């Protein structure tokens, strides 16, 4: 059981990084521009506005790894100050990319020493949601209220916002449910459409989110060119995740929507990895992913679910 959960945790972390690297190529492009240049973007080729090397990741993955290291160093505890210090060190190392809300609130932390950003209706970006995976892994099996406190400890460093919190809560619940299912003896066979109901098994979490925050409703018109607004991000993610039946199809669907494609790719990769497992991740994508990133994801996944 423990090995099965650890393998799914590894798949979720690798999925996050792969989705990030795949989506970065087409970040800020429209679906039409993607079709014109690539027909369908499906290979890890680098480039994009950041001029990345093939397999190189962006802030979605590197912030997750910074958070994961902070949690591991604290013995599995998610402490707001440790998270803020880790993010600040990450920013000082001059990452390849950084969101405006993240930068602004980390600069404020440097001056105030307070790891909790002030509540703001304007901070409903996807920056806290994109990096929430280490919290999902570290708090697996813990009571809901404990998980909720941990989610906010990391999120509120940069995004103290109700819509952001709701997105983080939902993504953590979905990821943990996928991991707990395989831990309870659920099937792990899923290379293509062998298990077509698996993503749909998690759809009730989206239903709960929409009941609480109707803005998140995602049925109907296809969400293309999603911005960094967390509602648009999750609408694209949910359409891709629930509308496909394999890891590869999910990621290809979401990144070809363009917009904030590194983040939608990372979040879809996290969910699809937890849902479909290591066997479902295309070997060509694993091979292309930056080796140091891959190693860090695998090591952290193991350490976090064991904490």
PDB file of C-alpha atoms in Angstrom, residues 42-229:
ATOM      1  CA  UNK A  42       2.662  17.576 -28.085  1.00  0.00           C
ATOM      2  CA  UNK A  43       6.455  17.485 -27.698  1.00  0.00           C
ATOM      3  CA  UNK A  44       8.731  18.936 -25.028  1.00  0.00           C
ATOM      4  CA  UNK A  45      10.671  21.302 -27.253  1.00  0.00           C
ATOM      5  CA  UNK A  46      11.512  24.279 -25.033  1.00  0.00           C
ATOM      6  CA  UNK A  47      11.513  27.767 -26.501  1.00  0.00           C
ATOM      7  CA  UNK A  48       8.511  29.977 -25.852  1.00  0.00           C
ATOM      8  CA  UNK A  49       8.703  33.540 -24.613  1.00  0.00           C
ATOM      9  CA  UNK A  50      11.172  32.463 -21.907  1.00  0.00           C
ATOM     10  CA  UNK A  51      13.439  30.764 -24.470  1.00  0.00           C
ATOM     11  CA  UNK A  52      13.761  27.638 -22.376  1.00  0.00           C
ATOM     12  CA  UNK A  53      15.780  24.541 -23.104  1.00  0.00           C
ATOM     13  CA  UNK A  54      13.745  21.398 -23.855  1.00  0.00           C
ATOM     14  CA  UNK A  55      12.605  19.937 -20.539  1.00  0.00           C
ATOM     15  CA  UNK A  56      13.306  23.105 -18.556  1.00  0.00           C
ATOM     16  CA  UNK A  57      10.633  24.120 -16.043  1.00  0.00           C
ATOM     17  CA  UNK A  58       9.322  27.449 -14.770  1.00  0.00           C
ATOM     18  CA  UNK A  59       8.183  28.906 -11.456  1.00  0.00           C
ATOM     19  CA  UNK A  60       5.348  26.382 -11.096  1.00  0.00           C
ATOM     20  CA  UNK A  61       7.813  23.574 -10.456  1.00  0.00           C
ATOM     21  CA  UNK A  62      10.649  25.477  -8.815  1.00  0.00           C
ATOM     22  CA  UNK A  63       8.333  27.105  -6.265  1.00  0.00           C
ATOM     23  CA  UNK A  64       6.826  23.690  -5.535  1.00  0.00           C
ATOM     24  CA  UNK A  65      10.292  22.285  -4.937  1.00  0.00           C
ATOM     25  CA  UNK A  66      11.185  25.232  -2.694  1.00  0.00           C
ATOM     26  CA  UNK A  67       8.021  24.615  -0.692  1.00  0.00           C
ATOM     27  CA  UNK A  68       8.619  20.878  -0.551  1.00  0.00           C
ATOM     28  CA  UNK A  69      12.137  21.368   0.805  1.00  0.00           C
ATOM     29  CA  UNK A  70      10.834  23.740   3.496  1.00  0.00           C
ATOM     30  CA  UNK A  71       8.236  21.177   4.579  1.00  0.00           C
ATOM     31  CA  UNK A  72      10.757  18.337   4.647  1.00  0.00           C
ATOM     32  CA  UNK A  73      13.235  20.432   6.643  1.00  0.00           C
ATOM     33  CA  UNK A  74      10.481  21.045   9.212  1.00  0.00           C
ATOM     34  CA  UNK A  75       9.793  17.337   9.605  1.00  0.00           C
ATOM     35  CA  UNK A  76       6.656  17.370   7.500  1.00  0.00           C
ATOM     36  CA  UNK A  77       5.116  20.468   9.076  1.00  0.00           C
ATOM     37  CA  UNK A  78       3.839  23.316   6.911  1.00  0.00           C
ATOM     38  CA  UNK A  79       4.873  26.478   8.739  1.00  0.00           C
ATOM     39  CA  UNK A  80       4.079  29.872   7.289  1.00  0.00           C
ATOM     40  CA  UNK A  81       7.395  31.496   8.193  1.00  0.00           C
ATOM     41  CA  UNK A  82       9.416  28.605   6.793  1.00  0.00           C
ATOM     42  CA  UNK A  83       7.375  28.763   3.592  1.00  0.00           C
ATOM     43  CA  UNK A  84       7.893  32.513   3.278  1.00  0.00           C
ATOM     44  CA  UNK A  85      11.618  32.193   3.877  1.00  0.00           C
ATOM     45  CA  UNK A  86      11.868  29.424   1.285  1.00  0.00           C
ATOM     46  CA  UNK A  87       9.985  31.476  -1.300  1.00  0.00           C
ATOM     47  CA  UNK A  88      12.111  34.529  -0.528  1.00  0.00           C
ATOM     48  CA  UNK A  89      15.306  32.514  -1.011  1.00  0.00           C
ATOM     49  CA  UNK A  90      13.864  31.179  -4.250  1.00  0.00           C
ATOM     50  CA  UNK A  91      13.191  34.726  -5.502  1.00  0.00           C
ATOM     51  CA  UNK A  92      16.675  35.892  -4.496  1.00  0.00           C
ATOM     52  CA  UNK A  93      18.115  33.104  -6.669  1.00  0.00           C
ATOM     53  CA  UNK A  94      16.608  34.881  -9.703  1.00  0.00           C
ATOM     54  CA  UNK A  95      14.159  32.279 -11.066  1.00  0.00           C
ATOM     55  CA  UNK A  96      13.430  32.162 -14.764  1.00  0.00           C
ATOM     56  CA  UNK A  97       9.966  33.591 -14.144  1.00  0.00           C
ATOM     57  CA  UNK A  98       7.942  35.017 -11.273  1.00  0.00           C
ATOM     58  CA  UNK A  99       4.348  36.211 -11.034  1.00  0.00           C
ATOM     59  CA  UNK A 100       3.546  39.803 -10.107  1.00  0.00           C
ATOM     60  CA  UNK A 101       1.495  38.892  -7.033  1.00  0.00           C
ATOM     61  CA  UNK A 102       4.193  36.551  -5.775  1.00  0.00           C
ATOM     62  CA  UNK A 103       6.899  39.165  -6.249  1.00  0.00           C
ATOM     63  CA  UNK A 104       4.904  41.952  -4.619  1.00  0.00           C
ATOM     64  CA  UNK A 105       3.976  40.005  -1.503  1.00  0.00           C
ATOM     65  CA  UNK A 106       7.437  38.501  -1.067  1.00  0.00           C
ATOM     66  CA  UNK A 107       8.955  41.992  -1.208  1.00  0.00           C
ATOM     67  CA  UNK A 108       6.436  43.012   1.459  1.00  0.00           C
ATOM     68  CA  UNK A 109       7.492  40.009   3.573  1.00  0.00           C
ATOM     69  CA  UNK A 110      11.128  41.089   3.353  1.00  0.00           C
ATOM     70  CA  UNK A 111      10.231  44.432   4.907  1.00  0.00           C
ATOM     71  CA  UNK A 112       7.641  43.293   7.440  1.00  0.00           C
ATOM     72  CA  UNK A 113       8.780  39.822   8.448  1.00  0.00           C
ATOM     73  CA  UNK A 114       5.111  38.839   8.486  1.00  0.00           C
ATOM     74  CA  UNK A 115       4.626  35.626   6.471  1.00  0.00           C
ATOM     75  CA  UNK A 116       0.906  36.305   5.950  1.00  0.00           C
ATOM     76  CA  UNK A 117       0.022  38.703   3.152  1.00  0.00           C
ATOM     77  CA  UNK A 118      -2.952  40.992   3.784  1.00  0.00           C
ATOM     78  CA  UNK A 119      -6.282  39.717   2.424  1.00  0.00           C
ATOM     79  CA  UNK A 120      -6.946  41.089  -1.040  1.00  0.00           C
ATOM     80  CA  UNK A 121      -9.745  40.580  -3.512  1.00  0.00           C
ATOM     81  CA  UNK A 122      -7.202  41.332  -6.233  1.00  0.00           C
ATOM     82  CA  UNK A 123      -4.940  38.385  -5.386  1.00  0.00           C
ATOM     83  CA  UNK A 124      -7.116  35.667  -6.937  1.00  0.00           C
ATOM     84  CA  UNK A 125      -4.295  34.449  -9.152  1.00  0.00           C
ATOM     85  CA  UNK A 126      -3.188  30.845  -9.593  1.00  0.00           C
ATOM     86  CA  UNK A 127       0.206  31.191  -7.883  1.00  0.00           C
ATOM     87  CA  UNK A 128      -0.745  29.412  -4.665  1.00  0.00           C
ATOM     88  CA  UNK A 129      -2.650  26.658  -6.453  1.00  0.00           C
ATOM     89  CA  UNK A 130       0.175  25.838  -8.862  1.00  0.00           C
ATOM     90  CA  UNK A 131       2.571  24.958  -6.014  1.00  0.00           C
ATOM     91  CA  UNK A 132       0.198  23.241  -3.564  1.00  0.00           C
ATOM     92  CA  UNK A 133       1.226  19.636  -4.322  1.00  0.00           C
ATOM     93  CA  UNK A 134       3.836  19.319  -1.532  1.00  0.00           C
ATOM     94  CA  UNK A 135       1.134  20.209   0.990  1.00  0.00           C
ATOM     95  CA  UNK A 136      -1.175  17.547  -0.458  1.00  0.00           C
ATOM     96  CA  UNK A 137       1.545  14.932  -0.077  1.00  0.00           C
ATOM     97  CA  UNK A 138       2.725  15.984   3.386  1.00  0.00           C
ATOM     98  CA  UNK A 139      -0.793  16.074   4.875  1.00  0.00           C
ATOM     99  CA  UNK A 140      -2.123  12.893   3.291  1.00  0.00           C
ATOM    100  CA  UNK A 141      -4.357  11.065   5.767  1.00  0.00           C
ATOM    101  CA  UNK A 142      -4.552  13.970   8.202  1.00  0.00           C
ATOM    102  CA  UNK A 143      -7.826  15.513   9.452  1.00  0.00           C
ATOM    103  CA  UNK A 144      -9.506  18.018   7.169  1.00  0.00           C
ATOM    104  CA  UNK A 145      -8.998  20.973   9.494  1.00  0.00           C
ATOM    105  CA  UNK A 146      -5.279  20.226   9.737  1.00  0.00           C
ATOM    106  CA  UNK A 147      -5.001  20.059   5.963  1.00  0.00           C
ATOM    107  CA  UNK A 148      -6.893  23.345   5.641  1.00  0.00           C
ATOM    108  CA  UNK A 149      -4.517  25.134   8.017  1.00  0.00           C
ATOM    109  CA  UNK A 150      -1.504  23.773   6.138  1.00  0.00           C
ATOM    110  CA  UNK A 151      -2.896  24.861   2.780  1.00  0.00           C
ATOM    111  CA  UNK A 152      -3.363  28.408   4.015  1.00  0.00           C
ATOM    112  CA  UNK A 153       0.032  28.535   5.677  1.00  0.00           C
ATOM    113  CA  UNK A 154       1.715  28.302   2.292  1.00  0.00           C
ATOM    114  CA  UNK A 155      -0.955  30.026   0.184  1.00  0.00           C
ATOM    115  CA  UNK A 156      -1.328  33.169   2.268  1.00  0.00           C
ATOM    116  CA  UNK A 157       2.341  34.024   1.986  1.00  0.00           C
ATOM    117  CA  UNK A 158       1.482  35.427  -1.440  1.00  0.00           C
ATOM    118  CA  UNK A 159      -2.231  34.850  -2.142  1.00  0.00           C
ATOM    119  CA  UNK A 160      -4.566  35.663   0.742  1.00  0.00           C
ATOM    120  CA  UNK A 161      -7.797  35.329  -1.165  1.00  0.00           C
ATOM    121  CA  UNK A 162     -10.970  33.264  -0.767  1.00  0.00           C
ATOM    122  CA  UNK A 163     -11.120  32.094  -4.386  1.00  0.00           C
ATOM    123  CA  UNK A 164      -7.460  31.058  -4.287  1.00  0.00           C
ATOM    124  CA  UNK A 165      -8.045  29.188  -1.020  1.00  0.00           C
ATOM    125  CA  UNK A 166     -11.026  27.358  -2.520  1.00  0.00           C
ATOM    126  CA  UNK A 167      -8.992  26.297  -5.537  1.00  0.00           C
ATOM    127  CA  UNK A 168      -6.163  25.037  -3.337  1.00  0.00           C
ATOM    128  CA  UNK A 169      -8.586  23.124  -1.101  1.00  0.00           C
ATOM    129  CA  UNK A 170     -10.159  21.431  -4.122  1.00  0.00           C
ATOM    130  CA  UNK A 171      -6.883  20.482  -5.791  1.00  0.00           C
ATOM    131  CA  UNK A 172      -5.497  19.037  -2.575  1.00  0.00           C
ATOM    132  CA  UNK A 173      -8.700  17.061  -1.956  1.00  0.00           C
ATOM    133  CA  UNK A 174      -8.668  15.666  -5.500  1.00  0.00           C
ATOM    134  CA  UNK A 175      -5.006  14.718  -5.349  1.00  0.00           C
ATOM    135  CA  UNK A 176      -5.324  13.067  -1.961  1.00  0.00           C
ATOM    136  CA  UNK A 177      -8.443  11.170  -3.010  1.00  0.00           C
ATOM    137  CA  UNK A 178      -6.598   9.760  -6.023  1.00  0.00           C
ATOM    138  CA  UNK A 179      -3.688   8.694  -3.830  1.00  0.00           C
ATOM    139  CA  UNK A 180      -5.913   7.213  -1.140  1.00  0.00           C
ATOM    140  CA  UNK A 181      -7.864   5.233  -3.730  1.00  0.00           C
ATOM    141  CA  UNK A 182      -4.791   3.412  -4.983  1.00  0.00           C
ATOM    142  CA  UNK A 183      -3.621   3.005  -1.396  1.00  0.00           C
ATOM    143  CA  UNK A 184      -6.897   1.258  -0.634  1.00  0.00           C
ATOM    144  CA  UNK A 185      -6.370  -1.190  -3.450  1.00  0.00           C
ATOM    145  CA  UNK A 186      -7.595   0.835  -6.426  1.00  0.00           C
ATOM    146  CA  UNK A 187      -6.439  -0.088  -9.886  1.00  0.00           C
ATOM    147  CA  UNK A 188      -3.135   1.352 -11.097  1.00  0.00           C
ATOM    148  CA  UNK A 189      -3.412   0.234 -14.735  1.00  0.00           C
ATOM    149  CA  UNK A 190      -3.995   3.223 -16.979  1.00  0.00           C
ATOM    150  CA  UNK A 191      -1.683   3.797 -19.947  1.00  0.00           C
ATOM    151  CA  UNK A 192      -4.415   5.018 -22.285  1.00  0.00           C
ATOM    152  CA  UNK A 193      -8.178   4.585 -21.843  1.00  0.00           C
ATOM    153  CA  UNK A 194      -7.926   1.374 -19.860  1.00  0.00           C
ATOM    154  CA  UNK A 195      -9.694   2.950 -16.923  1.00  0.00           C
ATOM    155  CA  UNK A 196     -11.964   5.590 -18.433  1.00  0.00           C
ATOM    156  CA  UNK A 197     -13.918   6.423 -15.300  1.00  0.00           C
ATOM    157  CA  UNK A 198     -11.014   7.428 -13.084  1.00  0.00           C
ATOM    158  CA  UNK A 199     -10.962  11.171 -13.658  1.00  0.00           C
ATOM    159  CA  UNK A 200     -14.752  11.272 -13.361  1.00  0.00           C
ATOM    160  CA  UNK A 201     -14.427   9.591  -9.966  1.00  0.00           C
ATOM    161  CA  UNK A 202     -13.063  12.915  -8.711  1.00  0.00           C
ATOM    162  CA  UNK A 203     -15.692  15.134 -10.306  1.00  0.00           C
ATOM    163  CA  UNK A 204     -17.707  15.541  -7.099  1.00  0.00           C
ATOM    164  CA  UNK A 205     -14.929  17.743  -5.727  1.00  0.00           C
ATOM    165  CA  UNK A 206     -15.467  20.155  -8.601  1.00  0.00           C
ATOM    166  CA  UNK A 207     -19.207  19.988  -7.977  1.00  0.00           C
ATOM    167  CA  UNK A 208     -18.671  21.014  -4.354  1.00  0.00           C
ATOM    168  CA  UNK A 209     -16.395  23.872  -5.392  1.00  0.00           C
ATOM    169  CA  UNK A 210     -18.945  25.186  -7.890  1.00  0.00           C
ATOM    170  CA  UNK A 211     -21.762  24.956  -5.339  1.00  0.00           C
ATOM    171  CA  UNK A 212     -19.721  27.141  -2.989  1.00  0.00           C
ATOM    172  CA  UNK A 213     -18.353  29.443  -5.697  1.00  0.00           C
ATOM    173  CA  UNK A 214     -20.535  29.359  -8.843  1.00  0.00           C
ATOM    174  CA  UNK A 215     -17.933  31.371 -10.756  1.00  0.00           C
ATOM    175  CA  UNK A 216     -15.961  28.143 -11.180  1.00  0.00           C
ATOM    176  CA  UNK A 217     -18.624  26.471 -13.353  1.00  0.00           C
ATOM    177  CA  UNK A 218     -16.847  24.993 -16.380  1.00  0.00           C
ATOM    178  CA  UNK A 219     -19.482  23.303 -18.545  1.00  0.00           C
ATOM    179  CA  UNK A 220     -20.477  24.800 -21.869  1.00  0.00           C
ATOM    180  CA  UNK A 221     -18.136  26.911 -23.966  1.00  0.00           C
ATOM    181  CA  UNK A 222     -14.556  25.655 -24.156  1.00  0.00           C
ATOM    182  CA  UNK A 223     -12.241  27.691 -21.937  1.00  0.00           C
ATOM    183  CA  UNK A 224      -9.398  28.760 -24.200  1.00  0.00           C
ATOM    184  CA  UNK A 225      -6.566  31.202 -23.596  1.00  0.00           C
ATOM    185  CA  UNK A 226      -6.979  31.030 -19.798  1.00  0.00           C
ATOM    186  CA  UNK A 227      -5.343  33.842 -17.874  1.00  0.00           C
ATOM    187  CA  UNK A 228      -3.609  33.652 -14.514  1.00  0.00           C
ATOM    188  CA  UNK A 229      -6.970  34.305 -12.824  1.00  0.00           C
TER     189      UNK A 229
END
